[in-house]
Coordinates of C-alpha atoms in Angstrom, one line a residue:
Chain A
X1 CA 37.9 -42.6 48.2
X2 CA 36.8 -39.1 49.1
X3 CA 34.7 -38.9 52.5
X4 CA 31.8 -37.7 52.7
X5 CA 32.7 -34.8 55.1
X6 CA 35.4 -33.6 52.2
X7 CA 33.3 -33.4 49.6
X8 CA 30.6 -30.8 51.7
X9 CA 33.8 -28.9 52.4
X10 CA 34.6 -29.3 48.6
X11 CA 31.2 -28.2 48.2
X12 CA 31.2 -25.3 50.3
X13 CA 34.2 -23.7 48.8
X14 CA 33.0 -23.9 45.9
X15 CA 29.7 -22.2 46.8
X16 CA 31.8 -19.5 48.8
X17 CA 34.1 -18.8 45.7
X18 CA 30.8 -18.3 43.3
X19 CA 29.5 -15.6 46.0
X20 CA 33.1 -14.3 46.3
X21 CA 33.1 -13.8 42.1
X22 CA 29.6 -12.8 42.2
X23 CA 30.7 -10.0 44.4
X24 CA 33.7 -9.0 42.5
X25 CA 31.7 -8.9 39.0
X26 CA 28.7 -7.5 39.9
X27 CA 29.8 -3.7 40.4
X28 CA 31.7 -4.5 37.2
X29 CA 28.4 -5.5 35.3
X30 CA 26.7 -2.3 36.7
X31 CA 29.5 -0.4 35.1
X32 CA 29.3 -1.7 31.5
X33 CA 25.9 -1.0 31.2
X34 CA 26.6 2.8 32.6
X35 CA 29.6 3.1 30.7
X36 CA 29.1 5.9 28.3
X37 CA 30.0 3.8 24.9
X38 CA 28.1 1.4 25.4
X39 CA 24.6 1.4 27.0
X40 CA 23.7 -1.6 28.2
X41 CA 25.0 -5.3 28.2
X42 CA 23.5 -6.5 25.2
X43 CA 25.4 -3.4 23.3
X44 CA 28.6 -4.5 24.5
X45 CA 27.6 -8.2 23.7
X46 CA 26.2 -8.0 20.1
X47 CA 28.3 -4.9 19.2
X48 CA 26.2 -3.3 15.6
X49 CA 24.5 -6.6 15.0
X50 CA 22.0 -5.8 17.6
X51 CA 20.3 -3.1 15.3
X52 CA 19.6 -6.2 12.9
X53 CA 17.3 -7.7 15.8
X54 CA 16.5 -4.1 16.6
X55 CA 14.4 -3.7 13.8
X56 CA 13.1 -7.2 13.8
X57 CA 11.7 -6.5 17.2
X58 CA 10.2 -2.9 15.9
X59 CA 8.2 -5.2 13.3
X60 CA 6.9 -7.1 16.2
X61 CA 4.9 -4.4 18.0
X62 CA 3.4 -4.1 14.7
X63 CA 2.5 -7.5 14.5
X64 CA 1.6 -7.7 18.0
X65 CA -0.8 -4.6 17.0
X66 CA -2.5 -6.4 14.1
X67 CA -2.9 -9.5 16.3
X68 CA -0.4 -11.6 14.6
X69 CA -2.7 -11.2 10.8
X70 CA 1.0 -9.5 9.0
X71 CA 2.3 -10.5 5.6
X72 CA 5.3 -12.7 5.9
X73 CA 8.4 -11.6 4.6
X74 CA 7.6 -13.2 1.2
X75 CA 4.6 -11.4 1.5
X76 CA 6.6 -8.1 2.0
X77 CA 6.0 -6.6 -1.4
X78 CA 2.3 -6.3 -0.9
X79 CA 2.3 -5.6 2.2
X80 CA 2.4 -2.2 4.4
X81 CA 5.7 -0.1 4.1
X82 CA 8.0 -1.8 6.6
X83 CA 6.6 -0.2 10.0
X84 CA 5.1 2.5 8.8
X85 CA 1.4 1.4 9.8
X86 CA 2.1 2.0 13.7
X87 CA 4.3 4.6 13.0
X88 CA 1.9 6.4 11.2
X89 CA -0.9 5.9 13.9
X90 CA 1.3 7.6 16.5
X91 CA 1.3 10.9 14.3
X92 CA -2.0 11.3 14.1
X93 CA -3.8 12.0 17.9
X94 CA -6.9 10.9 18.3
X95 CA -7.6 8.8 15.0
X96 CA -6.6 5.3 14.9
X97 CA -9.3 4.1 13.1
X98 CA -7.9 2.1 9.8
X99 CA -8.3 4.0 6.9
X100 CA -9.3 2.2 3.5
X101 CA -5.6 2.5 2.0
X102 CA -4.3 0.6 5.1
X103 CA -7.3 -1.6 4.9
X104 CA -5.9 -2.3 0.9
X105 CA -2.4 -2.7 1.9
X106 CA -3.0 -4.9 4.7
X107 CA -5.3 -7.1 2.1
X108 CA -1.7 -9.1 1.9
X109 CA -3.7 -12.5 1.3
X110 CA -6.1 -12.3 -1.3
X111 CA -8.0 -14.7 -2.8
X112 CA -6.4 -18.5 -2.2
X113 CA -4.5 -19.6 -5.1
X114 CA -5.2 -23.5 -4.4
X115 CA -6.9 -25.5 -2.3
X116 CA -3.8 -26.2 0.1
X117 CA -3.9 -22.8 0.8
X118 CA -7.8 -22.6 1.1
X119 CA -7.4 -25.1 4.5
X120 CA -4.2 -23.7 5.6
X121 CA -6.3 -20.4 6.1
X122 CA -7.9 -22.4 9.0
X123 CA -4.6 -22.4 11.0
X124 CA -3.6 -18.7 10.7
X125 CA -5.2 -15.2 12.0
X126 CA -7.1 -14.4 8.6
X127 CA -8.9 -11.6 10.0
X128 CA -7.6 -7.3 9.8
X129 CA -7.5 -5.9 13.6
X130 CA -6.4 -3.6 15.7
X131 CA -5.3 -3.9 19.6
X132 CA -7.5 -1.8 21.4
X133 CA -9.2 -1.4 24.7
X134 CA -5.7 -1.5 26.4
X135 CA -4.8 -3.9 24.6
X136 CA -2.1 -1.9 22.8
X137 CA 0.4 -2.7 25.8
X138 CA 1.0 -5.8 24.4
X139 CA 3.4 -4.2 21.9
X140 CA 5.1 -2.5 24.3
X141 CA 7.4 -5.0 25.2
X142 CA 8.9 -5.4 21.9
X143 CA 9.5 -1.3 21.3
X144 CA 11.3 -1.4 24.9
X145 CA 13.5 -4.5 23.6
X146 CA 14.0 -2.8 20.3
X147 CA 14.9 0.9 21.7
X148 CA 17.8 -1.4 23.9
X149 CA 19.1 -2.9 20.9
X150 CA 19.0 0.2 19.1
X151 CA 19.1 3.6 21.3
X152 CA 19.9 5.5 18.1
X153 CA 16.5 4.6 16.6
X154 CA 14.2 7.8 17.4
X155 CA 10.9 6.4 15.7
X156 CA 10.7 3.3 18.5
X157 CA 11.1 6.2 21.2
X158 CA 8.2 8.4 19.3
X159 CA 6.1 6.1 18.5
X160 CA 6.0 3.7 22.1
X161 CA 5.3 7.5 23.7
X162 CA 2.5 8.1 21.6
X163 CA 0.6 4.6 22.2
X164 CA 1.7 5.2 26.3
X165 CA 0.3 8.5 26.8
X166 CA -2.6 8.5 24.4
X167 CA -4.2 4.9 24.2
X168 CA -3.0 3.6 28.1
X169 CA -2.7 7.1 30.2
X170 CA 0.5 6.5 31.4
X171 CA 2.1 10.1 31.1
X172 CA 5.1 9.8 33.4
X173 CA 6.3 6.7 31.9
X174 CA 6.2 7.9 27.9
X175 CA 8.5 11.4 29.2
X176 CA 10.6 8.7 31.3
X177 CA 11.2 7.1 27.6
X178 CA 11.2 10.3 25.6
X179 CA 13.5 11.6 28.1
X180 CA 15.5 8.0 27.9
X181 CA 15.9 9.0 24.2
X182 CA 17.0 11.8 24.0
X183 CA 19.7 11.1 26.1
X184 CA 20.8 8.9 23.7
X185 CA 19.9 10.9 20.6
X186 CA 20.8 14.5 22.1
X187 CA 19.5 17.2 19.7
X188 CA 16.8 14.9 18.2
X189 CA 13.9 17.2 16.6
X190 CA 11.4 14.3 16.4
X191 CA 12.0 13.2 20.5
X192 CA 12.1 17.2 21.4
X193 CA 8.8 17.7 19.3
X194 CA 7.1 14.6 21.3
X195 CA 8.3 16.3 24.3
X196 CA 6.7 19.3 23.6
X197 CA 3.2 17.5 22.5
X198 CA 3.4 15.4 25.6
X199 CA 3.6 19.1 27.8
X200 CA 1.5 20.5 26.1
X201 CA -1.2 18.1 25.8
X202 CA -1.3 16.6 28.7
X203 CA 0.7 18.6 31.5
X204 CA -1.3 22.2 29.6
X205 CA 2.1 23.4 30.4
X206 CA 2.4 26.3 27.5
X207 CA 6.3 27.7 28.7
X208 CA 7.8 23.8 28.6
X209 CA 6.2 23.1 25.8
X210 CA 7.6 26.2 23.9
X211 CA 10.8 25.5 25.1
X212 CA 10.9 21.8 23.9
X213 CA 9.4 23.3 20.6
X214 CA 11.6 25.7 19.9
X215 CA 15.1 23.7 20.6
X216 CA 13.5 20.8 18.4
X217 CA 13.4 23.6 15.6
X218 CA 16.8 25.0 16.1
X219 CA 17.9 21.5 16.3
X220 CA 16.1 20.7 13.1
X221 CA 17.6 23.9 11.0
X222 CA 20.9 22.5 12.1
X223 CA 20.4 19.4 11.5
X224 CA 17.9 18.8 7.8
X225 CA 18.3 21.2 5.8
X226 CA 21.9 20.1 4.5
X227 CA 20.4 16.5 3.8
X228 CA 19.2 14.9 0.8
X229 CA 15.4 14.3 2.2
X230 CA 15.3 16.8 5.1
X231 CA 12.1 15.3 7.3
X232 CA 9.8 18.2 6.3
X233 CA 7.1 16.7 8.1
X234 CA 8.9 17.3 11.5
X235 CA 9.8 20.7 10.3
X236 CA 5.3 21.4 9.3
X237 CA 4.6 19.5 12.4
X238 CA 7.3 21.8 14.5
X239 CA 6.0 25.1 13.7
X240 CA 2.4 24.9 13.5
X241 CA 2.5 23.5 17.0
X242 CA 3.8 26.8 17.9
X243 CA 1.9 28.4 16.1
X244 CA -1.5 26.5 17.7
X245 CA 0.5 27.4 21.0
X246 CA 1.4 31.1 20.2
X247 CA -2.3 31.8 19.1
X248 CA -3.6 30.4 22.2
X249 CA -0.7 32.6 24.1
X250 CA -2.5 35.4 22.5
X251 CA 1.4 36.4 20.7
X252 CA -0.2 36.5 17.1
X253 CA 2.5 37.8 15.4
X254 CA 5.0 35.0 16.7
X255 CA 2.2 32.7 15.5
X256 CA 2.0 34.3 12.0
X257 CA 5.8 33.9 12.2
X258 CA 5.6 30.1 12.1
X259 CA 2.5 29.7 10.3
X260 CA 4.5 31.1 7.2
X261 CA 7.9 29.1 8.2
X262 CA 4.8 26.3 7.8
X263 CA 3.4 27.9 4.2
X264 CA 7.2 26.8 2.9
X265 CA 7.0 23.2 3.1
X266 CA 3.2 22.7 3.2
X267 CA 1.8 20.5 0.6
X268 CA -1.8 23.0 1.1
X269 CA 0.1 26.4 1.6
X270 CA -3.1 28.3 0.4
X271 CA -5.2 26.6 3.6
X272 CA -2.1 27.7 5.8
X273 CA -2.1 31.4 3.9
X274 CA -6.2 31.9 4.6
X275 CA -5.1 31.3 8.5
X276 CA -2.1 33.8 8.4
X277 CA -4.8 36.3 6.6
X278 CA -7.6 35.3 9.2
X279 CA -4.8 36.0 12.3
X280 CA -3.8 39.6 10.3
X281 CA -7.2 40.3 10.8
X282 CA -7.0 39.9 14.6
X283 CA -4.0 41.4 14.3
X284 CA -4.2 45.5 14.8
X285 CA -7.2 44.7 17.2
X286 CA -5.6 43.0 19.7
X287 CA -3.0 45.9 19.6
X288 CA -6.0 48.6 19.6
X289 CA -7.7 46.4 22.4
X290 CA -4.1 46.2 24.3
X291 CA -3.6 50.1 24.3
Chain B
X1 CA 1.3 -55.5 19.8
X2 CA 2.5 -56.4 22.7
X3 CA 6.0 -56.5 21.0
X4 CA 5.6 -53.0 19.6
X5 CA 4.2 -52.0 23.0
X6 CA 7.3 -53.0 24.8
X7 CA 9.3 -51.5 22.8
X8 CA 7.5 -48.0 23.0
X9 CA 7.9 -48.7 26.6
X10 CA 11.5 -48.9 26.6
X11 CA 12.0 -45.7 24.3
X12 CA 10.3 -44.0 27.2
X13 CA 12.3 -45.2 29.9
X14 CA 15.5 -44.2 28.1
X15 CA 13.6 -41.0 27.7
X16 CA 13.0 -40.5 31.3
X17 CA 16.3 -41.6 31.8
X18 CA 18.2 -39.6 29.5
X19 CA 18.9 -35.4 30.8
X20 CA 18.0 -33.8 27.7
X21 CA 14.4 -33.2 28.3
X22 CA 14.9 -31.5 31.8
X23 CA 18.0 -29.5 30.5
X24 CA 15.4 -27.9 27.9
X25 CA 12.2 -28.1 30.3
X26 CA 14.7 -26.3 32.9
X27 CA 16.0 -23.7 30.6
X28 CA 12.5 -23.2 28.8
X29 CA 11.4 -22.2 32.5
X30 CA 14.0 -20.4 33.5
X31 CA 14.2 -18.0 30.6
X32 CA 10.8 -17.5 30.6
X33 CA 10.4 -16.4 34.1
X34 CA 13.0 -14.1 33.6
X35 CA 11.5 -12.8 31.0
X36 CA 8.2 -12.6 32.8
X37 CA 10.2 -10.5 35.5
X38 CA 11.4 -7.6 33.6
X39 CA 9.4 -4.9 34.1
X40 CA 7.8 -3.2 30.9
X41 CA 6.6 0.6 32.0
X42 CA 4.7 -0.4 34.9
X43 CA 2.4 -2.5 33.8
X44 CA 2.1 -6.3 35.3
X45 CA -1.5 -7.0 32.5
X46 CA 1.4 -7.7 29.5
X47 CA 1.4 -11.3 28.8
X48 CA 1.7 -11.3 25.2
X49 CA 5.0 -11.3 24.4
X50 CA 5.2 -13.8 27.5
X51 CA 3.3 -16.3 25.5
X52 CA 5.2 -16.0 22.3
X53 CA 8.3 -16.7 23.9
X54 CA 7.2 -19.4 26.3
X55 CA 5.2 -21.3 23.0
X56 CA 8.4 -20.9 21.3
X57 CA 10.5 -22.6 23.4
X58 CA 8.5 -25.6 23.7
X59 CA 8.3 -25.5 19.6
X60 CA 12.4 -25.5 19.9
X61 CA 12.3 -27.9 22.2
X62 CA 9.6 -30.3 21.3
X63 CA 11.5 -30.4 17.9
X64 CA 15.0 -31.1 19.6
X65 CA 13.5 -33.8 22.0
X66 CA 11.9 -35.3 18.8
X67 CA 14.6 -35.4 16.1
X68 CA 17.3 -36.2 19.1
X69 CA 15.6 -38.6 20.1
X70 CA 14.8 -40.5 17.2
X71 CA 18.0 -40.2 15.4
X72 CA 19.7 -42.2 17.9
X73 CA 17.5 -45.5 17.9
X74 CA 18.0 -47.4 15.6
X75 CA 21.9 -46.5 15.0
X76 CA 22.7 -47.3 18.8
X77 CA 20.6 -51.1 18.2
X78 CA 23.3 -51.5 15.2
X79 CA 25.8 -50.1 17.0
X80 CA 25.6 -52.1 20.8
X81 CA 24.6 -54.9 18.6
X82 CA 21.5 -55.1 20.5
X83 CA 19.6 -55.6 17.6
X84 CA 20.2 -59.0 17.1
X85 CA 19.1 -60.4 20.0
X86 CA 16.1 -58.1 19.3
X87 CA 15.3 -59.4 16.3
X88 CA 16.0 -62.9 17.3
X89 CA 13.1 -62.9 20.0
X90 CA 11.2 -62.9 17.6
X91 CA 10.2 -59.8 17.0
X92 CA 9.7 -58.3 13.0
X93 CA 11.3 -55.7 11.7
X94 CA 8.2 -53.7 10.7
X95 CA 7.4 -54.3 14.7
X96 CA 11.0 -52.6 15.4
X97 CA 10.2 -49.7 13.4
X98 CA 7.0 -49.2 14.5
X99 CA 8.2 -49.9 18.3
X100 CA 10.3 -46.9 18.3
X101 CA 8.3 -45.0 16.6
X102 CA 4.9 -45.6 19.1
X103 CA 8.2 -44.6 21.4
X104 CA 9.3 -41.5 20.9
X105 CA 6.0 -40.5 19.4
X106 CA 4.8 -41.0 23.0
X107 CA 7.6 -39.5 24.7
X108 CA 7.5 -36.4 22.6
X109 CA 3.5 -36.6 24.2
X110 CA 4.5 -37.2 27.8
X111 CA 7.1 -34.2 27.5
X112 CA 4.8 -31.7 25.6
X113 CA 1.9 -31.5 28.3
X114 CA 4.5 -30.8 31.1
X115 CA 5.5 -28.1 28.7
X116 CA 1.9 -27.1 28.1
X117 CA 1.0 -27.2 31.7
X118 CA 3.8 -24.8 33.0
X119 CA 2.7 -22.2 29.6
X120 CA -1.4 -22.5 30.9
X121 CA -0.1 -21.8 34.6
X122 CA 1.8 -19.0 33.3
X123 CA -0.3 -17.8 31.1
X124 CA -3.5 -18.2 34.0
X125 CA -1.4 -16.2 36.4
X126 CA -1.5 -13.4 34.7
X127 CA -4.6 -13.3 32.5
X128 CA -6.3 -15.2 35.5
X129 CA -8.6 -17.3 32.7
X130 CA -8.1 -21.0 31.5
X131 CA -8.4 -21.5 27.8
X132 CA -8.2 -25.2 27.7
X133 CA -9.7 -25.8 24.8
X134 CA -7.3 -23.6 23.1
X135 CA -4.3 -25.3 24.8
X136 CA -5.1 -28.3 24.5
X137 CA -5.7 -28.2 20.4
X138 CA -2.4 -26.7 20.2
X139 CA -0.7 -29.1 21.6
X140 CA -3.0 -32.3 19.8
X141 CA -1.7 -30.2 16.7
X142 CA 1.7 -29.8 17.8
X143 CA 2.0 -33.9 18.8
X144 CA 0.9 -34.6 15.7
X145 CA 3.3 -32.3 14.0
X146 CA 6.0 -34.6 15.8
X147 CA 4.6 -37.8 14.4
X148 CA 5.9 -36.8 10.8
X149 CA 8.9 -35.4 12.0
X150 CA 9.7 -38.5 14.2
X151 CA 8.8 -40.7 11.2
X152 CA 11.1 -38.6 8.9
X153 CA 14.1 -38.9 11.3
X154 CA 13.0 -42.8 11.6
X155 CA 13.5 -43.0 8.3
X156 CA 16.7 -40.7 8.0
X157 CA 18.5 -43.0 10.7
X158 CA 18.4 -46.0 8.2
X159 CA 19.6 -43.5 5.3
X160 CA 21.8 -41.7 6.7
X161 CA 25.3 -42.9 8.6
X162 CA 25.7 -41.2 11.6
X163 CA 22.7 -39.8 13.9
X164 CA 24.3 -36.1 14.2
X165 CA 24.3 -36.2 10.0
X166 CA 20.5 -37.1 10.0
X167 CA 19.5 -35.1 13.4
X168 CA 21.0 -31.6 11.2
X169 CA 19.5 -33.1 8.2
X170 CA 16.0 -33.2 9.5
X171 CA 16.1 -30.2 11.5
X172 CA 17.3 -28.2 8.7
X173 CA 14.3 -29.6 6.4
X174 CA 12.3 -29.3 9.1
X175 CA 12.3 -25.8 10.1
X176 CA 12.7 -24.9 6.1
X177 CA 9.3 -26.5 6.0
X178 CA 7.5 -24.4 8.8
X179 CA 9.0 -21.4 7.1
X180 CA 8.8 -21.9 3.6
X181 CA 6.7 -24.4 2.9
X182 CA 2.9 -22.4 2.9
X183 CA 4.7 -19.9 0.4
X184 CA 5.9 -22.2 -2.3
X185 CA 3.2 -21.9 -4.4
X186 CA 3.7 -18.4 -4.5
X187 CA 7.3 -18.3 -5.2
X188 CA 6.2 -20.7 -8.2
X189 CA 4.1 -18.5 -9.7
X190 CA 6.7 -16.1 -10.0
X191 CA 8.9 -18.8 -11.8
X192 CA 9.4 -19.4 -15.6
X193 CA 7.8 -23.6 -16.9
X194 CA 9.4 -25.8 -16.1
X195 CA 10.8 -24.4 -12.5
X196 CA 7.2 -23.3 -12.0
X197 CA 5.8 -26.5 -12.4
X198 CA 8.5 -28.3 -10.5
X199 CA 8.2 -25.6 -7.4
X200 CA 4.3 -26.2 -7.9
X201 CA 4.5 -30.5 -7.2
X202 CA 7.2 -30.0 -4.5
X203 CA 4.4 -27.6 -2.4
X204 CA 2.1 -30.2 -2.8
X205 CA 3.8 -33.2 -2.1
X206 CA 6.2 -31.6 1.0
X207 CA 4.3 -32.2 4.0
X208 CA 2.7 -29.1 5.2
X209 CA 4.1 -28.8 9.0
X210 CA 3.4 -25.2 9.3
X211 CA -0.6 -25.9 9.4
X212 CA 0.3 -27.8 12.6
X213 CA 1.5 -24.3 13.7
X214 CA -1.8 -22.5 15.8
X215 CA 0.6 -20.8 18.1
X216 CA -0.8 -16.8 16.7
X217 CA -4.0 -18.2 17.4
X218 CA -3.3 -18.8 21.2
X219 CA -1.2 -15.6 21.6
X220 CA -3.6 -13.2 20.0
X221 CA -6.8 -15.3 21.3
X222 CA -8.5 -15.9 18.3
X223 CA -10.9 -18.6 17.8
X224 CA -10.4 -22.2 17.6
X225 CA -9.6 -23.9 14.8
X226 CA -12.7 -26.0 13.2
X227 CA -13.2 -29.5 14.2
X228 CA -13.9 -30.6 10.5
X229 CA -10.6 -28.9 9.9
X230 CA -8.6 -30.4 12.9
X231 CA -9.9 -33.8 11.9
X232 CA -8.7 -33.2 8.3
X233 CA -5.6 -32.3 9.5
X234 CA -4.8 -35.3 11.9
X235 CA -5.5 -37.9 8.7
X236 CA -3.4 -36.1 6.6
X237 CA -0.4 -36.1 9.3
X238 CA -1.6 -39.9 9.7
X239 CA -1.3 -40.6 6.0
X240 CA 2.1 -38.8 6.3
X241 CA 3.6 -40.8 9.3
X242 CA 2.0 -44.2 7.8
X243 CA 3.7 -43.6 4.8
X244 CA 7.3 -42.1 6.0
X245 CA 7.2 -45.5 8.1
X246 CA 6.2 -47.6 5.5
X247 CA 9.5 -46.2 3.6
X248 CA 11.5 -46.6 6.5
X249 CA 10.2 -50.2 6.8
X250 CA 11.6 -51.1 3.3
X251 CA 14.6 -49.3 3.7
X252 CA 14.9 -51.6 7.2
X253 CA 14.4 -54.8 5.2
X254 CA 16.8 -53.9 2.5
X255 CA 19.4 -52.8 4.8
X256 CA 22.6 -55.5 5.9
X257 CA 22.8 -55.6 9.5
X258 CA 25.9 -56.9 9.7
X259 CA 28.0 -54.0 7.5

């Protein structure tokens, strides 16, 4: 028979050897998720697996984005590309309006095929939306769980930056994530070239925003062109955003320079080729205006 | 009645107390709240992903409590022997069955709106709004989800020897259900005759859990569900339950206590 008086002392030794290991593994813990291999705990935990849930969690956000109406993986072959939906909103600024292809793709359901189907309809989101109105936050949660399963994955870096700064304002924290990318994908063209956007759109700082330019395009010349599918958008999205920025600099030639790097991999090089022609123009009399 | 009622009464008790339901009520909270603490760029207004978590926890656990519950019944009356004395009182077989049924039908109940009450206070602190409505159809839906479920693994524990066996069993079926079972039809029209036509009568005559499922509805705050609809729904899992326990029923009758 134990008295009671032992078992508190029992009671608080074991109490003071949980704060004692709680004090010896903590600065450990702090270390494996700095530890350069591995960035975080759930890296060392799930070890490559984790870029399985990764991408699970990258669907998500865009499920969370059409308010939970998404085919189901045996809907997959009619429905959007993967992730490309979201994606493909964050490349294009200011227009997130759904476009009748998306609108045709997302038509995953179609007509019921019996009348189990017809009432199960009641149960389900049936109808094609977008977040908006702030709303878009709610798929933050899942790109920031996603990027920390998978830091290698640029697209969740680019695209959660794009719905930060240009649908919910918040600047500081998309270049806190951008930046959080590229330290773990140094030399990424697509993070630089969001970099640059973000400086240039929103800080109107022209010098950063050149530099982040230029270093994604060296990066991408050392990276694409030996591949099989280089990313030729990056590359057209790369220089005629210096060019846009050189031509507002006033240094026309520089952006005649990129607009024809552009011409090379641009599906309308003759639009591209009437702007080089319409800066040519400017050309001698800025230099006559100059001397 | 009375007979049935007591029983019920008892499954409860053992409910209340057994530990499982608080282990799961405890960790349901506990990861949730963590998960309501991280901090996602700044911004304290993100409550979706908070829901979906929190609703799916309670679907884990609700099924869990349910199909645990249930599996051991029946199996521990044979087992302690208890069952004579049970059935000696007298009280019917088709009163045992529906006894523990009424039972853990209830208890899954009981344990659901503690569930749904800590989700609406979560969900209230931070969209600061009470859906009720909403909440309280997803759980009528979910409750009556479990009444087929508990029904199946009523009817499992007098098929199947051991309650782990029929617990996996049912779970398994269970969650293949909510995931497959609304797409059946189309993976039969993909099929050749006869696999087509086979596929076709096994979507029809599964039960169709995954209607019971409203939980993108609450997350995403779409609109309720019709009340024509609901009602439709809560025969159908009616006619479902009545007639996994009239099975199990039979199955009681036929089967040899003593073995």
């Amino acid at each position: 028979m134990i008295r009671s008086s032992t078992r508190l002392l029992i009671l608080l030794l074991l109490a003071a050897g949980c704060f004692s290991l709680a004090a010896l593994l903590q600065p450990r813990a702090v270390r494996w998720s700095r530890s350069s291999g591995s960035e975080s705990v759930l890296q060392l935990l799930l070890g490559d697996g984790r870029r399985l849930f990764a991408n699970h969690f990258f669907v998500k956000a865009d499920v969370a984005f059409h308010s939970g109406y998404y085919p189901s993986f045996l809907d997959q072959a009619q429905a959007p590309r993967e992730t490309e939906h979201l994606a493909a909103e964050s490349g294009r600024p200011g227009d997130a309006q759904p476009d009748a292809s998306h609108e045709q793709e997302l038509d995953f359901l179609g007509p019921p095929k019996d009348c189990f189907e017809r009432f199960g309809r009641n149960f389900i989101v049936t109808k094609h939306t977008h977040l908006e109105g702030g709303r878009e936050r709610e798929i933050l949660p899942w790109l920031r769980i996603a990027a920390e399963l998978d830091p290698q994955r640029v697209e969740t870096y680019t695209v959660a930056a794009f719905w930060l700064r240009k649908r919910l304002g918040k600047t500081k924290e998309a270049e806190e994530f951008l930046r959080e990318g590229l330290r773990a994908n140094p030399k990424s063209p697509q993070i630089l070239f969001q970099l640059g956007r973000l400086y240039w759109e929103d800080h109107h700082d022209a010098a950063q925003a050149r530099n982040f330019w230029e270093l994604a395009l060296r990066h991408w010349n050392e990276r694409e062109p030996g591949k099989e599918a280089p990313d030729l958008l990056g590359y057209l999205g790369i220089t005629l955003s210096l060019a846009r920025l050189e031509e507002h600099e006033g240094n026309l030639q520089r952006a005649i320079d990129y607009l024809e790097m552009a011409e090379r991999v641009s599906h309308s090089p003759a639009l591209l080729e009437q702007q080089v022609q319409e800066l040519k123009k400017k050309l001698p009399a800025t230099r006559t205006s100059s001397q | 009645m009375n007979a049935v009622l007591a029983l019920s009464g008892l499954v409860i008790v053992e409910l209340y107390r057994r530990k499982d339901v608080y282990v799961l009520f405890v960790l349901t909270v506990v990861i949730t709240l963590l998960m309501g603490s991280v901090n996602f760029f700044d911004d304290r207004n993100i409550v979706g992903y908070l829901k979906e978590i929190c609703l799916f926890l309670i679907w884990i656990s609700g099924l869990v409590i349910a199909i645990g519950t249930t599996a051991r019944q029946i199996p521990a009356e044979l087992e302690n022997r208890t069952i004579f004395p049970l059935l000696a009182k007298p009280v019917s077989r088709a009163q045992v069955i529906l006894g523990k049924f009424g039972g853990c039908w209830l208890a899954c109940g009981l344990v659901l709106s503690v569930f749904y009450l800590f989700f609406g206070l979560l969900s209230a602190s931070r969209e600061h709004r009470w859906p009720l409505l909403h909440y309280l159809q997803a759980l009528g839906l979910q409750w009556e989800m479990l009444a087929i479920v508990i029904a199946l693994v009523l009817l499992g524990s007098l098929v199947f020897t051991a309650p782990s066996s029929n617990g996996t069993i049912c779970f398994i079926v269970v969650v293949g259900i909510l995931l497959l079972g609304g797409h059946l039809n189309r993976v039969a029209l993909q099929q050749l005759e006869p696999l087509r036509t086979i596929v076709y009568t096994l979507y029809f005559c599964l039960p169709h859990l995954e209607w019971f499922d409203v939980r993108n509805l609450i997350i995403y705050d779409q609109n309720l569900v019709g009340w024509g609809a609901c009602a439709l729904v809560t025969i159908y899992a009616a006619t479902y339950a009545a007639f996994l326990l009239f099975a199990a029923w039979m199955v009681f009758c036929r089967k040899s206590l003593t073995s």
